[in-house]
mmCIF file of C-alpha atoms and ligand atoms in Angstrom:
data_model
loop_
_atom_site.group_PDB
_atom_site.id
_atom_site.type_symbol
_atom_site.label_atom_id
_atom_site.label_comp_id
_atom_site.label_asym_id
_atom_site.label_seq_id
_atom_site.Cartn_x
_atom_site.Cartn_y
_atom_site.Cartn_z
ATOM 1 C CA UNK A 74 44.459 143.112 156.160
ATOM 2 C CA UNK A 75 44.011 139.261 155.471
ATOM 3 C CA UNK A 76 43.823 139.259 151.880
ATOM 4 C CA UNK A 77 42.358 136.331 149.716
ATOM 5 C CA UNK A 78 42.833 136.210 146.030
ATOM 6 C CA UNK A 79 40.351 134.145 144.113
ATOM 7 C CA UNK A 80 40.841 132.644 140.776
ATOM 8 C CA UNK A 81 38.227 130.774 138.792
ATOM 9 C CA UNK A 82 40.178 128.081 136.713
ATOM 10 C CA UNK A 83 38.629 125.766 133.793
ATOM 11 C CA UNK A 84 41.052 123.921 131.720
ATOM 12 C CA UNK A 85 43.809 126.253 132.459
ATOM 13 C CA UNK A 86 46.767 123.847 132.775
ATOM 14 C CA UNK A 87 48.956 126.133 130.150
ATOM 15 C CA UNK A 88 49.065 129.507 132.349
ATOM 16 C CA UNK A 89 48.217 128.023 136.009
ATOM 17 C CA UNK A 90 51.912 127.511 136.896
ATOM 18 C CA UNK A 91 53.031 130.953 135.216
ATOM 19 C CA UNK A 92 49.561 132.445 137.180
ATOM 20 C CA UNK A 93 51.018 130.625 140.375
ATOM 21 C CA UNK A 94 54.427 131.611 139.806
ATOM 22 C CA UNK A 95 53.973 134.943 139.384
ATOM 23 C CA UNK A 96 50.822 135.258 141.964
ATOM 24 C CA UNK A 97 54.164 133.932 144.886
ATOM 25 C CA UNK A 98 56.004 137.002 143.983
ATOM 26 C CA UNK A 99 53.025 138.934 143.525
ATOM 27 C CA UNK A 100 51.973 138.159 147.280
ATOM 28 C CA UNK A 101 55.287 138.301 148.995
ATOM 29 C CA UNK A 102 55.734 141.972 147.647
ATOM 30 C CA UNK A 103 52.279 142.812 148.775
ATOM 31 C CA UNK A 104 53.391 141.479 152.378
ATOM 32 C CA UNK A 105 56.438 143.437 152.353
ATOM 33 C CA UNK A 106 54.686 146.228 151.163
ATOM 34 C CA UNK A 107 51.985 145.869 154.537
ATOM 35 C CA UNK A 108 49.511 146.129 151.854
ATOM 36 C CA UNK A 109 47.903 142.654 152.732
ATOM 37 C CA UNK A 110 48.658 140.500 156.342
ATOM 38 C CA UNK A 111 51.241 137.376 155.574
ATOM 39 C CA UNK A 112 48.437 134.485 155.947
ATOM 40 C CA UNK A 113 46.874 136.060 153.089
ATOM 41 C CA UNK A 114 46.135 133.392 150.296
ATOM 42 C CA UNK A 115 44.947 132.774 146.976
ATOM 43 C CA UNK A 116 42.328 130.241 146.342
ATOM 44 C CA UNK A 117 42.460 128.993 143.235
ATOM 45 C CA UNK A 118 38.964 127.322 141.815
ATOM 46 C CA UNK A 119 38.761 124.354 139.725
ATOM 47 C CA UNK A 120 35.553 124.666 137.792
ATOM 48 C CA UNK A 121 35.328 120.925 136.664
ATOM 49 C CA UNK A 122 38.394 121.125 134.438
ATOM 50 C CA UNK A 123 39.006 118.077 131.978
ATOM 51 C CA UNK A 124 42.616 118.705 132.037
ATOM 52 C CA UNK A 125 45.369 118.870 134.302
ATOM 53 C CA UNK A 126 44.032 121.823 136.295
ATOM 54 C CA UNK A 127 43.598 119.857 139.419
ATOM 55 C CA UNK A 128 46.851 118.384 139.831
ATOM 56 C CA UNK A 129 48.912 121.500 138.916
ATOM 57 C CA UNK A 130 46.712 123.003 141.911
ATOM 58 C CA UNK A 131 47.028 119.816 144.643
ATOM 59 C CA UNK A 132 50.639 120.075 143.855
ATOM 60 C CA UNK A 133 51.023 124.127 144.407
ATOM 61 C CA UNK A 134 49.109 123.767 147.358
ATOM 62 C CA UNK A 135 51.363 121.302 148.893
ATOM 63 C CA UNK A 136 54.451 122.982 147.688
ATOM 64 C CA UNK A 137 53.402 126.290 149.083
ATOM 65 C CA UNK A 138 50.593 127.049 151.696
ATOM 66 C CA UNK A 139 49.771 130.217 150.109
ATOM 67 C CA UNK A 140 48.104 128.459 147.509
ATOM 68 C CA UNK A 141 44.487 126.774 148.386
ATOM 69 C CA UNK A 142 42.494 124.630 146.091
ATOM 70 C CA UNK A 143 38.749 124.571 145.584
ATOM 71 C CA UNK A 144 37.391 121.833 143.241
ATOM 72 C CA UNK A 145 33.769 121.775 142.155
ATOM 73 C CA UNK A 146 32.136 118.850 141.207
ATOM 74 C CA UNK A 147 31.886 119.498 137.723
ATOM 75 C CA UNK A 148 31.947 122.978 135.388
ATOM 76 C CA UNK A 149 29.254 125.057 136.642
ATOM 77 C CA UNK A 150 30.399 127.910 134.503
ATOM 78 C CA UNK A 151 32.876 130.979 135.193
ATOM 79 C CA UNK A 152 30.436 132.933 137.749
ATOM 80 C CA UNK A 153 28.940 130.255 140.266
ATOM 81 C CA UNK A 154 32.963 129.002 140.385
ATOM 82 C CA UNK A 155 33.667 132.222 140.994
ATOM 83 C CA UNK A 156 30.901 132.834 143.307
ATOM 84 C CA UNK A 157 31.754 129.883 145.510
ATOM 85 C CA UNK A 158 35.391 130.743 145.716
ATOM 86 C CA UNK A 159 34.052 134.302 147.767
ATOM 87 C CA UNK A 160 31.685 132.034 149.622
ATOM 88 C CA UNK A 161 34.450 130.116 151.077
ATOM 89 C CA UNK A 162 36.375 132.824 151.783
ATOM 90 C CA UNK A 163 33.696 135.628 152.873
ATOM 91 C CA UNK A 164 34.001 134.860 156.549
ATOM 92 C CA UNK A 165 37.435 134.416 157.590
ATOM 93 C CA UNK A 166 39.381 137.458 155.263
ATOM 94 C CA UNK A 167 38.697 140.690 155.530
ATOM 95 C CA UNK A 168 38.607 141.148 151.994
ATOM 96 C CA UNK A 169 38.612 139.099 148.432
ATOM 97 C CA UNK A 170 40.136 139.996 144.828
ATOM 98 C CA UNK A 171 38.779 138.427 142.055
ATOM 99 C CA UNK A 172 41.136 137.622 139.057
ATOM 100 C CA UNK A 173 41.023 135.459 135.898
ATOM 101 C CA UNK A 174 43.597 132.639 135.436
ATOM 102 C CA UNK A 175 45.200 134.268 132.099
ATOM 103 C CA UNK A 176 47.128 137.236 133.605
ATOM 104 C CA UNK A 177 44.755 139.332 131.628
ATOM 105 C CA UNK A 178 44.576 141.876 134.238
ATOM 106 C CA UNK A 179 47.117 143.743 135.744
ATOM 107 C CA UNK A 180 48.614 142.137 138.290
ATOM 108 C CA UNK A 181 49.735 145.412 139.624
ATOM 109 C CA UNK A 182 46.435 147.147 140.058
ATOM 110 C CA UNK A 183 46.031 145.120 143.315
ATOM 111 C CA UNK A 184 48.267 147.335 145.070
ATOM 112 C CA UNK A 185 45.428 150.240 143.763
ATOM 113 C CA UNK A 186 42.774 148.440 144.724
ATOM 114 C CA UNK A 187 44.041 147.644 148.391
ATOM 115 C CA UNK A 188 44.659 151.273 148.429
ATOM 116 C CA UNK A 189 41.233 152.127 147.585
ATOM 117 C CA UNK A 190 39.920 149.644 150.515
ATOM 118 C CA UNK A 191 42.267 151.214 153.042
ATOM 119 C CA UNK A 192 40.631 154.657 152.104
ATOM 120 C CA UNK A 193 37.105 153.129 152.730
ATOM 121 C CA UNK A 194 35.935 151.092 150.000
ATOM 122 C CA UNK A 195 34.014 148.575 150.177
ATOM 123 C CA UNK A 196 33.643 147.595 146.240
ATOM 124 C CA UNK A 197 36.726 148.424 144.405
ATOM 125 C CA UNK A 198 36.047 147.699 140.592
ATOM 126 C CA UNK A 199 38.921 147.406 137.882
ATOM 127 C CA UNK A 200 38.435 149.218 134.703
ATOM 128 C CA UNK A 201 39.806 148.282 131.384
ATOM 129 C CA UNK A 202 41.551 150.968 130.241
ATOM 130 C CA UNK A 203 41.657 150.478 126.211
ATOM 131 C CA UNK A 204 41.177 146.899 125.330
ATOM 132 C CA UNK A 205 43.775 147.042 122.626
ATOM 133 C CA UNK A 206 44.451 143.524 122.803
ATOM 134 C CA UNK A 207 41.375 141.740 122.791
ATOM 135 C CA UNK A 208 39.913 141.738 119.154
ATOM 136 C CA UNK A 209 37.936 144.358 117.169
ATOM 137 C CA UNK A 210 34.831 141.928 117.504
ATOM 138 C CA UNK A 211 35.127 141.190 120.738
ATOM 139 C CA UNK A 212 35.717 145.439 122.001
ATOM 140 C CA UNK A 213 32.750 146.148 119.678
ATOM 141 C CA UNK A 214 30.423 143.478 121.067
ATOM 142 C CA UNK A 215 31.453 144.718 124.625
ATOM 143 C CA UNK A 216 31.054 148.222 123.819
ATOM 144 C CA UNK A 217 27.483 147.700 122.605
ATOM 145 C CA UNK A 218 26.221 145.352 125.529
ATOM 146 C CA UNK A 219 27.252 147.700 127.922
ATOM 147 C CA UNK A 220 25.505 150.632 126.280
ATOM 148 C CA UNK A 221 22.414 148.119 125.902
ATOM 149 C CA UNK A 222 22.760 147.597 129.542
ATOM 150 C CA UNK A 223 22.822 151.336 130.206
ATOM 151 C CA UNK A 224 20.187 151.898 127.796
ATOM 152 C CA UNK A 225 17.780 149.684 129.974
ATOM 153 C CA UNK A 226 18.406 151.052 133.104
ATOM 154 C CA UNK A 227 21.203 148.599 134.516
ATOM 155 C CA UNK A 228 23.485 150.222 137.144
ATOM 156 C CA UNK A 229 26.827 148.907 135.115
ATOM 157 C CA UNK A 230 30.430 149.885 134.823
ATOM 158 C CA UNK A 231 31.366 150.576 131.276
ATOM 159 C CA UNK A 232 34.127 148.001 130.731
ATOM 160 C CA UNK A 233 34.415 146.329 134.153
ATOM 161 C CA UNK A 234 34.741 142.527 134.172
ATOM 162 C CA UNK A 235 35.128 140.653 137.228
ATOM 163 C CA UNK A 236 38.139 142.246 138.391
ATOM 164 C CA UNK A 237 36.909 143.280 141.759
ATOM 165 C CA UNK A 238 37.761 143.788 144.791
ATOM 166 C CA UNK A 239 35.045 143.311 147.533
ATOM 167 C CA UNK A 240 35.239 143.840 151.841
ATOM 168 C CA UNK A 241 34.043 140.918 154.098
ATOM 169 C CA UNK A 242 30.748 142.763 154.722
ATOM 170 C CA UNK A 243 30.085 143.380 150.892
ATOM 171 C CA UNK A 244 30.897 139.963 150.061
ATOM 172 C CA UNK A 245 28.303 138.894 153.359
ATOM 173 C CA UNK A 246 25.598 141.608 151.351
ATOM 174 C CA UNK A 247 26.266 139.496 147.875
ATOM 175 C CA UNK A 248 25.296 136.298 150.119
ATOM 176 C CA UNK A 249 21.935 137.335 151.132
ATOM 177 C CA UNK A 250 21.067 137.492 147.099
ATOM 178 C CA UNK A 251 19.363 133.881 146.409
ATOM 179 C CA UNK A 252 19.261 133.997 143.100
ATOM 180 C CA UNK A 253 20.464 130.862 140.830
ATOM 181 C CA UNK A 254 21.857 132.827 137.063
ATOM 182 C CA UNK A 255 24.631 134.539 138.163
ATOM 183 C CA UNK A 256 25.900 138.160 136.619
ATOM 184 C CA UNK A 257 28.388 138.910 139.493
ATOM 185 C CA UNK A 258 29.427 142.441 137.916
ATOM 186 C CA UNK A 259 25.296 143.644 137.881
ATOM 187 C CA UNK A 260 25.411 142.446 141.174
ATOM 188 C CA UNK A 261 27.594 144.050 143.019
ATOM 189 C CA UNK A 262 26.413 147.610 142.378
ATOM 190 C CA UNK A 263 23.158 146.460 144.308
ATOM 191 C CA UNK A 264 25.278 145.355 147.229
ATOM 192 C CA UNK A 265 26.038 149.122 148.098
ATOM 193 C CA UNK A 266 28.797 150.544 150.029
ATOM 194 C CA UNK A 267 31.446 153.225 149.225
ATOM 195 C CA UNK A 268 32.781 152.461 145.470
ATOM 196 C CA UNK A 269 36.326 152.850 143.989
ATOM 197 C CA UNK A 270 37.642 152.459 140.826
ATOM 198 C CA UNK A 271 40.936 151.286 139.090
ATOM 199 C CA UNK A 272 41.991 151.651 135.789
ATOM 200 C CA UNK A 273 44.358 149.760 134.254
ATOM 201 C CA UNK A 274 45.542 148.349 130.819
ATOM 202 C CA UNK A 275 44.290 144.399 129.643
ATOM 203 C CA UNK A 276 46.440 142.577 128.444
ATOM 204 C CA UNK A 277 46.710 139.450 126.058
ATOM 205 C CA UNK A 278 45.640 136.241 127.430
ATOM 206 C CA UNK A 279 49.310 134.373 128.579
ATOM 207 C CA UNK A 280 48.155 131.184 126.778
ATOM 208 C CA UNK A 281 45.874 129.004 125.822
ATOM 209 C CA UNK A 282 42.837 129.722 124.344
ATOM 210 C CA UNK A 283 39.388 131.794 125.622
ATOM 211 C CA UNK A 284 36.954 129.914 127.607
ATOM 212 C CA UNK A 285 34.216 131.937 126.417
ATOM 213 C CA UNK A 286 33.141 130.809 122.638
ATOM 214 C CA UNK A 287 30.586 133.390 121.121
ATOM 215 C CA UNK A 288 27.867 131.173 122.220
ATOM 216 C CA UNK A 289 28.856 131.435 126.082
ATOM 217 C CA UNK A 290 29.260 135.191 125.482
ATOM 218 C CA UNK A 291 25.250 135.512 123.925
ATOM 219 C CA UNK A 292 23.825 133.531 126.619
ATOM 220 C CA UNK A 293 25.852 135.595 129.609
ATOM 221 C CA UNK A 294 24.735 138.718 128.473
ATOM 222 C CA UNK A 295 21.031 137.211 128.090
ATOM 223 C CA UNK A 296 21.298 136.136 131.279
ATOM 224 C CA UNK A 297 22.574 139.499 132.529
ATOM 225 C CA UNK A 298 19.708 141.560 130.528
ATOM 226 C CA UNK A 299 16.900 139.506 131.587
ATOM 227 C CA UNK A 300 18.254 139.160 134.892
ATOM 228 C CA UNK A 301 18.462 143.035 135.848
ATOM 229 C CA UNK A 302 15.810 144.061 133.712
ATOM 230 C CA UNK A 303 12.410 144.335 132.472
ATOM 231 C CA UNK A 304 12.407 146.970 129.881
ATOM 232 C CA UNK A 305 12.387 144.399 126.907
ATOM 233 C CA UNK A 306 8.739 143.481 127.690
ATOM 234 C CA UNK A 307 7.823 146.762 128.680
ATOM 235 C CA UNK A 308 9.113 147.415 124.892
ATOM 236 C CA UNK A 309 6.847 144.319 123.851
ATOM 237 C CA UNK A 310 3.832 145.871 125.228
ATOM 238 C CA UNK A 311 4.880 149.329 123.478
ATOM 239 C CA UNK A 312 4.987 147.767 120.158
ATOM 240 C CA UNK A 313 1.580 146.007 120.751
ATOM 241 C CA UNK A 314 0.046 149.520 121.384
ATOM 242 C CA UNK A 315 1.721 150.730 117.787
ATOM 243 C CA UNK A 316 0.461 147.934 115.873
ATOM 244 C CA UNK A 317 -2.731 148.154 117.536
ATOM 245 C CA UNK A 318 -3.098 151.473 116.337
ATOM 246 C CA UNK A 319 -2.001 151.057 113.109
ATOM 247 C CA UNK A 320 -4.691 148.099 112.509
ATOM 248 C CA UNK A 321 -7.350 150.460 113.865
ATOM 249 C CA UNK A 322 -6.534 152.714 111.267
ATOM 250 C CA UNK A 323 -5.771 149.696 108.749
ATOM 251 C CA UNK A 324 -9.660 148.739 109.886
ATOM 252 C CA UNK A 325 -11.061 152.350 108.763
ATOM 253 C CA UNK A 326 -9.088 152.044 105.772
ATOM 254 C CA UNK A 327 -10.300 148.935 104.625
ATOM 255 C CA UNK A 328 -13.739 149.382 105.710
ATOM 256 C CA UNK A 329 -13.905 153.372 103.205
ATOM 257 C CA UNK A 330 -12.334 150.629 100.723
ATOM 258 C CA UNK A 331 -14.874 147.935 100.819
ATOM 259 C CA UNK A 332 -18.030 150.709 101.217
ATOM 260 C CA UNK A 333 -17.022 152.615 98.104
ATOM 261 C CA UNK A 334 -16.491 149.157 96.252
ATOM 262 C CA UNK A 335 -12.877 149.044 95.330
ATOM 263 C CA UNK A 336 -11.744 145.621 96.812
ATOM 264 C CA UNK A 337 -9.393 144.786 94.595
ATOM 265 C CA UNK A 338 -7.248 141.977 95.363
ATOM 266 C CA UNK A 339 -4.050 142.693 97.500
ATOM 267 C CA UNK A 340 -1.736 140.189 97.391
ATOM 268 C CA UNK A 341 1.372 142.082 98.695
ATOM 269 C CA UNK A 342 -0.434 144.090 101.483
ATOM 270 C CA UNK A 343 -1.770 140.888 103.166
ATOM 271 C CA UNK A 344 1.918 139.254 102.540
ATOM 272 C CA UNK A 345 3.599 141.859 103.875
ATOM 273 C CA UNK A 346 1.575 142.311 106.931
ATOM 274 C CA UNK A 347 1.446 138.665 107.106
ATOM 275 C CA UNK A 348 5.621 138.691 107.592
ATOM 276 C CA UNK A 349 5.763 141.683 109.723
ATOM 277 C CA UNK A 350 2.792 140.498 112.446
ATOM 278 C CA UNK A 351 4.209 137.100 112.652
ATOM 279 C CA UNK A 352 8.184 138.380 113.269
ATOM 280 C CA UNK A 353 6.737 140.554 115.483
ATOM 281 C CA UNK A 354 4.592 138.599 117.498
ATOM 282 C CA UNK A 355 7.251 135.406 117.741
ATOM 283 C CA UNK A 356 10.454 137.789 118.609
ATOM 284 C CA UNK A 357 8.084 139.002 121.582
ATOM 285 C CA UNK A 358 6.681 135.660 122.515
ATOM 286 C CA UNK A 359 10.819 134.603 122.543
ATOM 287 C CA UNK A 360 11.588 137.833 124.738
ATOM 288 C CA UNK A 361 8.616 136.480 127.106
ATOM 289 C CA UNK A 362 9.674 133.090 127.015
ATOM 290 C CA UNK A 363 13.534 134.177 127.988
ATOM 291 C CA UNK A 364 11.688 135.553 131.516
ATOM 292 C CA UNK A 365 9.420 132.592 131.878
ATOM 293 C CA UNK A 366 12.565 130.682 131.366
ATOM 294 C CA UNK A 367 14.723 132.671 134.130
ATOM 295 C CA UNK A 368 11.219 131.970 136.357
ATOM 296 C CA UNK A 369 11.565 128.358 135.685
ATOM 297 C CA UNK A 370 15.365 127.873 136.567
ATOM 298 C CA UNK A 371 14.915 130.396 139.731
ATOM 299 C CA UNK A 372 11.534 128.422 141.452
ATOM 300 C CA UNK A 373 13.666 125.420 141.188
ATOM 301 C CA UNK A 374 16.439 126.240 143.342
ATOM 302 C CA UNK A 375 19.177 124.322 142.266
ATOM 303 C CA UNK A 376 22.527 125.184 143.939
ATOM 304 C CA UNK A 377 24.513 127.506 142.386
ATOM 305 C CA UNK A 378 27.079 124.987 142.788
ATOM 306 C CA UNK A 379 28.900 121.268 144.775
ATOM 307 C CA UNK A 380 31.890 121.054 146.135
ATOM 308 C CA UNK A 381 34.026 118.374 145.708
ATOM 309 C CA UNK A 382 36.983 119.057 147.730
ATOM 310 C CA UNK A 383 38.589 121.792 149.720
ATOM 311 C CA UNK A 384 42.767 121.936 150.061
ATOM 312 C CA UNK A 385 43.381 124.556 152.685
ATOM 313 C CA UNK A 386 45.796 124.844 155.760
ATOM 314 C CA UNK A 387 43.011 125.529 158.430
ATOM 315 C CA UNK A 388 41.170 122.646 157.367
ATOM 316 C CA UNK A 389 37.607 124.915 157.241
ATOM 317 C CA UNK A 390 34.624 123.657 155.567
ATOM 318 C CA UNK A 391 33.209 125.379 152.143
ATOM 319 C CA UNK A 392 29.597 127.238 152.838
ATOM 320 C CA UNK A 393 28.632 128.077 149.422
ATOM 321 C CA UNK A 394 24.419 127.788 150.201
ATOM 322 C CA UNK A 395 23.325 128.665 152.944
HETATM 323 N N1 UDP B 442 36.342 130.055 133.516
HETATM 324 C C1 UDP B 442 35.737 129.196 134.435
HETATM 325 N N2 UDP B 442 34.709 128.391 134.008
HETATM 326 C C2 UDP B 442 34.237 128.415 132.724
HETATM 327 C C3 UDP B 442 34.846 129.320 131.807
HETATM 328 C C4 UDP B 442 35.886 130.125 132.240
HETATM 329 O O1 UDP B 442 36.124 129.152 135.605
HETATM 330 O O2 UDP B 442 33.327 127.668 132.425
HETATM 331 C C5 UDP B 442 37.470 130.915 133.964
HETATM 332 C C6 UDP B 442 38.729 130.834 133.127
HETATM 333 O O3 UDP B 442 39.563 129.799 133.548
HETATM 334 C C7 UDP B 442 39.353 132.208 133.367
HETATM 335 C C8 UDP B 442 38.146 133.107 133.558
HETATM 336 O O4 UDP B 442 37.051 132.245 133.862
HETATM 337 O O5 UDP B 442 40.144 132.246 134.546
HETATM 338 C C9 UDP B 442 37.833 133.959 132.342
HETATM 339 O O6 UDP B 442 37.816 133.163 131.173
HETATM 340 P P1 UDP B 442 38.540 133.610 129.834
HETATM 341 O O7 UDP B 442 39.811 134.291 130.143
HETATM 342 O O8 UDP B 442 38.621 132.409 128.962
HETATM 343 O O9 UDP B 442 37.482 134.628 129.247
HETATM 344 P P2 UDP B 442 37.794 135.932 128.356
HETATM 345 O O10 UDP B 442 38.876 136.688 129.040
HETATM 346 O O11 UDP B 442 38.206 135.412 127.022
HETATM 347 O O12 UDP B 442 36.482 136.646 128.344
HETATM 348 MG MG1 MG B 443 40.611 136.100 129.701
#
């Protein structure tokens, strides 16, 4: 099996030669092992780093051919770089892992996951076991936007990142999806195909610090609700029905009041309802505007991506749009 690894890398100069280093050793024990064919590689994705990303990654490549380089033309974000790494490779491996640059994830749940594809899988998805080591916040947040994501009907794996294995002809079913905002992990459920899974224990991120701030985090699971879902204005038009019911009884109310004379002036009722009908009504227009928004960026089309340059041995050209 021609195996290609692919690595998404921003601003990852601390662990990159550790990743590489150990990635070698990783790969030659995989070979020896017939798990994976010896022109195997791992691609490893530059996703418009600011540091020294890119030269750590021309330089592996020329030490080593097992390495290839892919370097966008500026940071498009941890999915699209992700995204066109699997592009690139789709069509000349039989299969493609996806890792992150940290050593995060168990390096030796690719043996499991190449199992898995020998017995017929198409989609091989690593689980976190416990996520001991990331941070109570972060485990909490995760736990509760994958049981949002449940909750509105999202076919999701309950702590699954993007540690994934995927065949050539899943990877050629992800290609057909046009879509622009990315949410790789609510995508390939929809892809199809015999699933596996792997579990395996996270680790602590080797070094440096997380590319994903809070704010990235909020606006990647935004993207994946409103992406794979329409619930949340379905839930809109459920609270207009309740409110509209309650002001028909507010009206009857009011109307008894005002009949038998005892309009008295209410201050706090009006405020209150004031408050309450304006949250509601500009939380929902917000909700709306989020889809309107996803509209927007979709009819333009932009591509999910540019390349800038390709380092590999069989001197192939990137597709990443088709
Ligand atoms: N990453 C990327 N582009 C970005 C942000 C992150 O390619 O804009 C890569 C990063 O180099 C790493 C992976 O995505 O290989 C996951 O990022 P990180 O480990 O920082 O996220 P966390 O594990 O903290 O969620
Ligand atoms: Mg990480």
């Amino acid at each position: 099996m021609k195996l290609m690894v692919v690595i998404p890398c921003y601003n990852e100069e601390e662990v990159l030669p550790e990743t590489a280093k150990r990635f070698a050793a990783k790969m030659k024990s995989l070979v020896g092992q017939s798990l994976c064919s010896e022109d195997s590689r791992v691609l490893l994705v530059d996703d418009g780093s600011r540091d020294r990303t890119w030269e750590i990654i021309s330089a592996l490549h020329k030490e080593n051919p097992l390495f290839e380089g892919l370097k966008l033309s500026r940071n498009y974000g941890h999915q699209n770089a992700l995204f066109a790494g699997l592009m690139t490779a789709r069509n000349r491996y039989d299969a493609c892992i996806s890792m992150d640059a940290d050593l995060q994830d168990d390096m030796d749940a690719i043996d499991l996951l190449i199992k898995e594809y020998q017995d017929g899988c198409d989609v091989v998805y690593g689980v976190k076991n416990k996520r001991k080591s990331d941070s109570f916040f972060k485990r909490n947040t995760a736990r509760f936007f994958y049981k949002l994501m449940k909750g509105l009907g999202v076919d999701i794996t309950f702590n699954h990142a993007d540690f994934r294995l995927m065949s050539r002809r899943a990877l050629n079913g992800l290609a057909s999806f046009k879509e622009v905002n990315l949410f790789l992990r609510g995508l390939a459920p929809l892809v199809g195909f015999q699933r596996g899974y792997v579990y395996y224990d996270i680790r602590e991120r080797f070094a440096g610090m997380s590319k994903y701030p809070l704010r990235k985090m909020i606006s990647f699971a935004i993207n994946g609700i409103t992406s794979f879902s329409v619930k949340p204005l379905r839930l809109i038009t459920g609270t207009g029905v309740v409110v509209f019911l309650v002001s028909l009884i507010m009206l009857i109310y009011t109307l008894v009041a005002w009949l038998s004379g005892n309009t008295v002036s209410g201050w706090a009722s009006i405020q209150a309802s004031n408050w309450m009908l304006g949250g509601i009504q500009l939380l929902s227009l917000g909700i709306i505007g989020e889809y309107v928004g996803k509209i927007y960026s979709e009819t333009k089309h932009r591509p999910r991506c540019i390349i800038d340059r390709y380092l590999n041995g069989e001197n192939a050209c990137p597709v990443v749009d088709e």
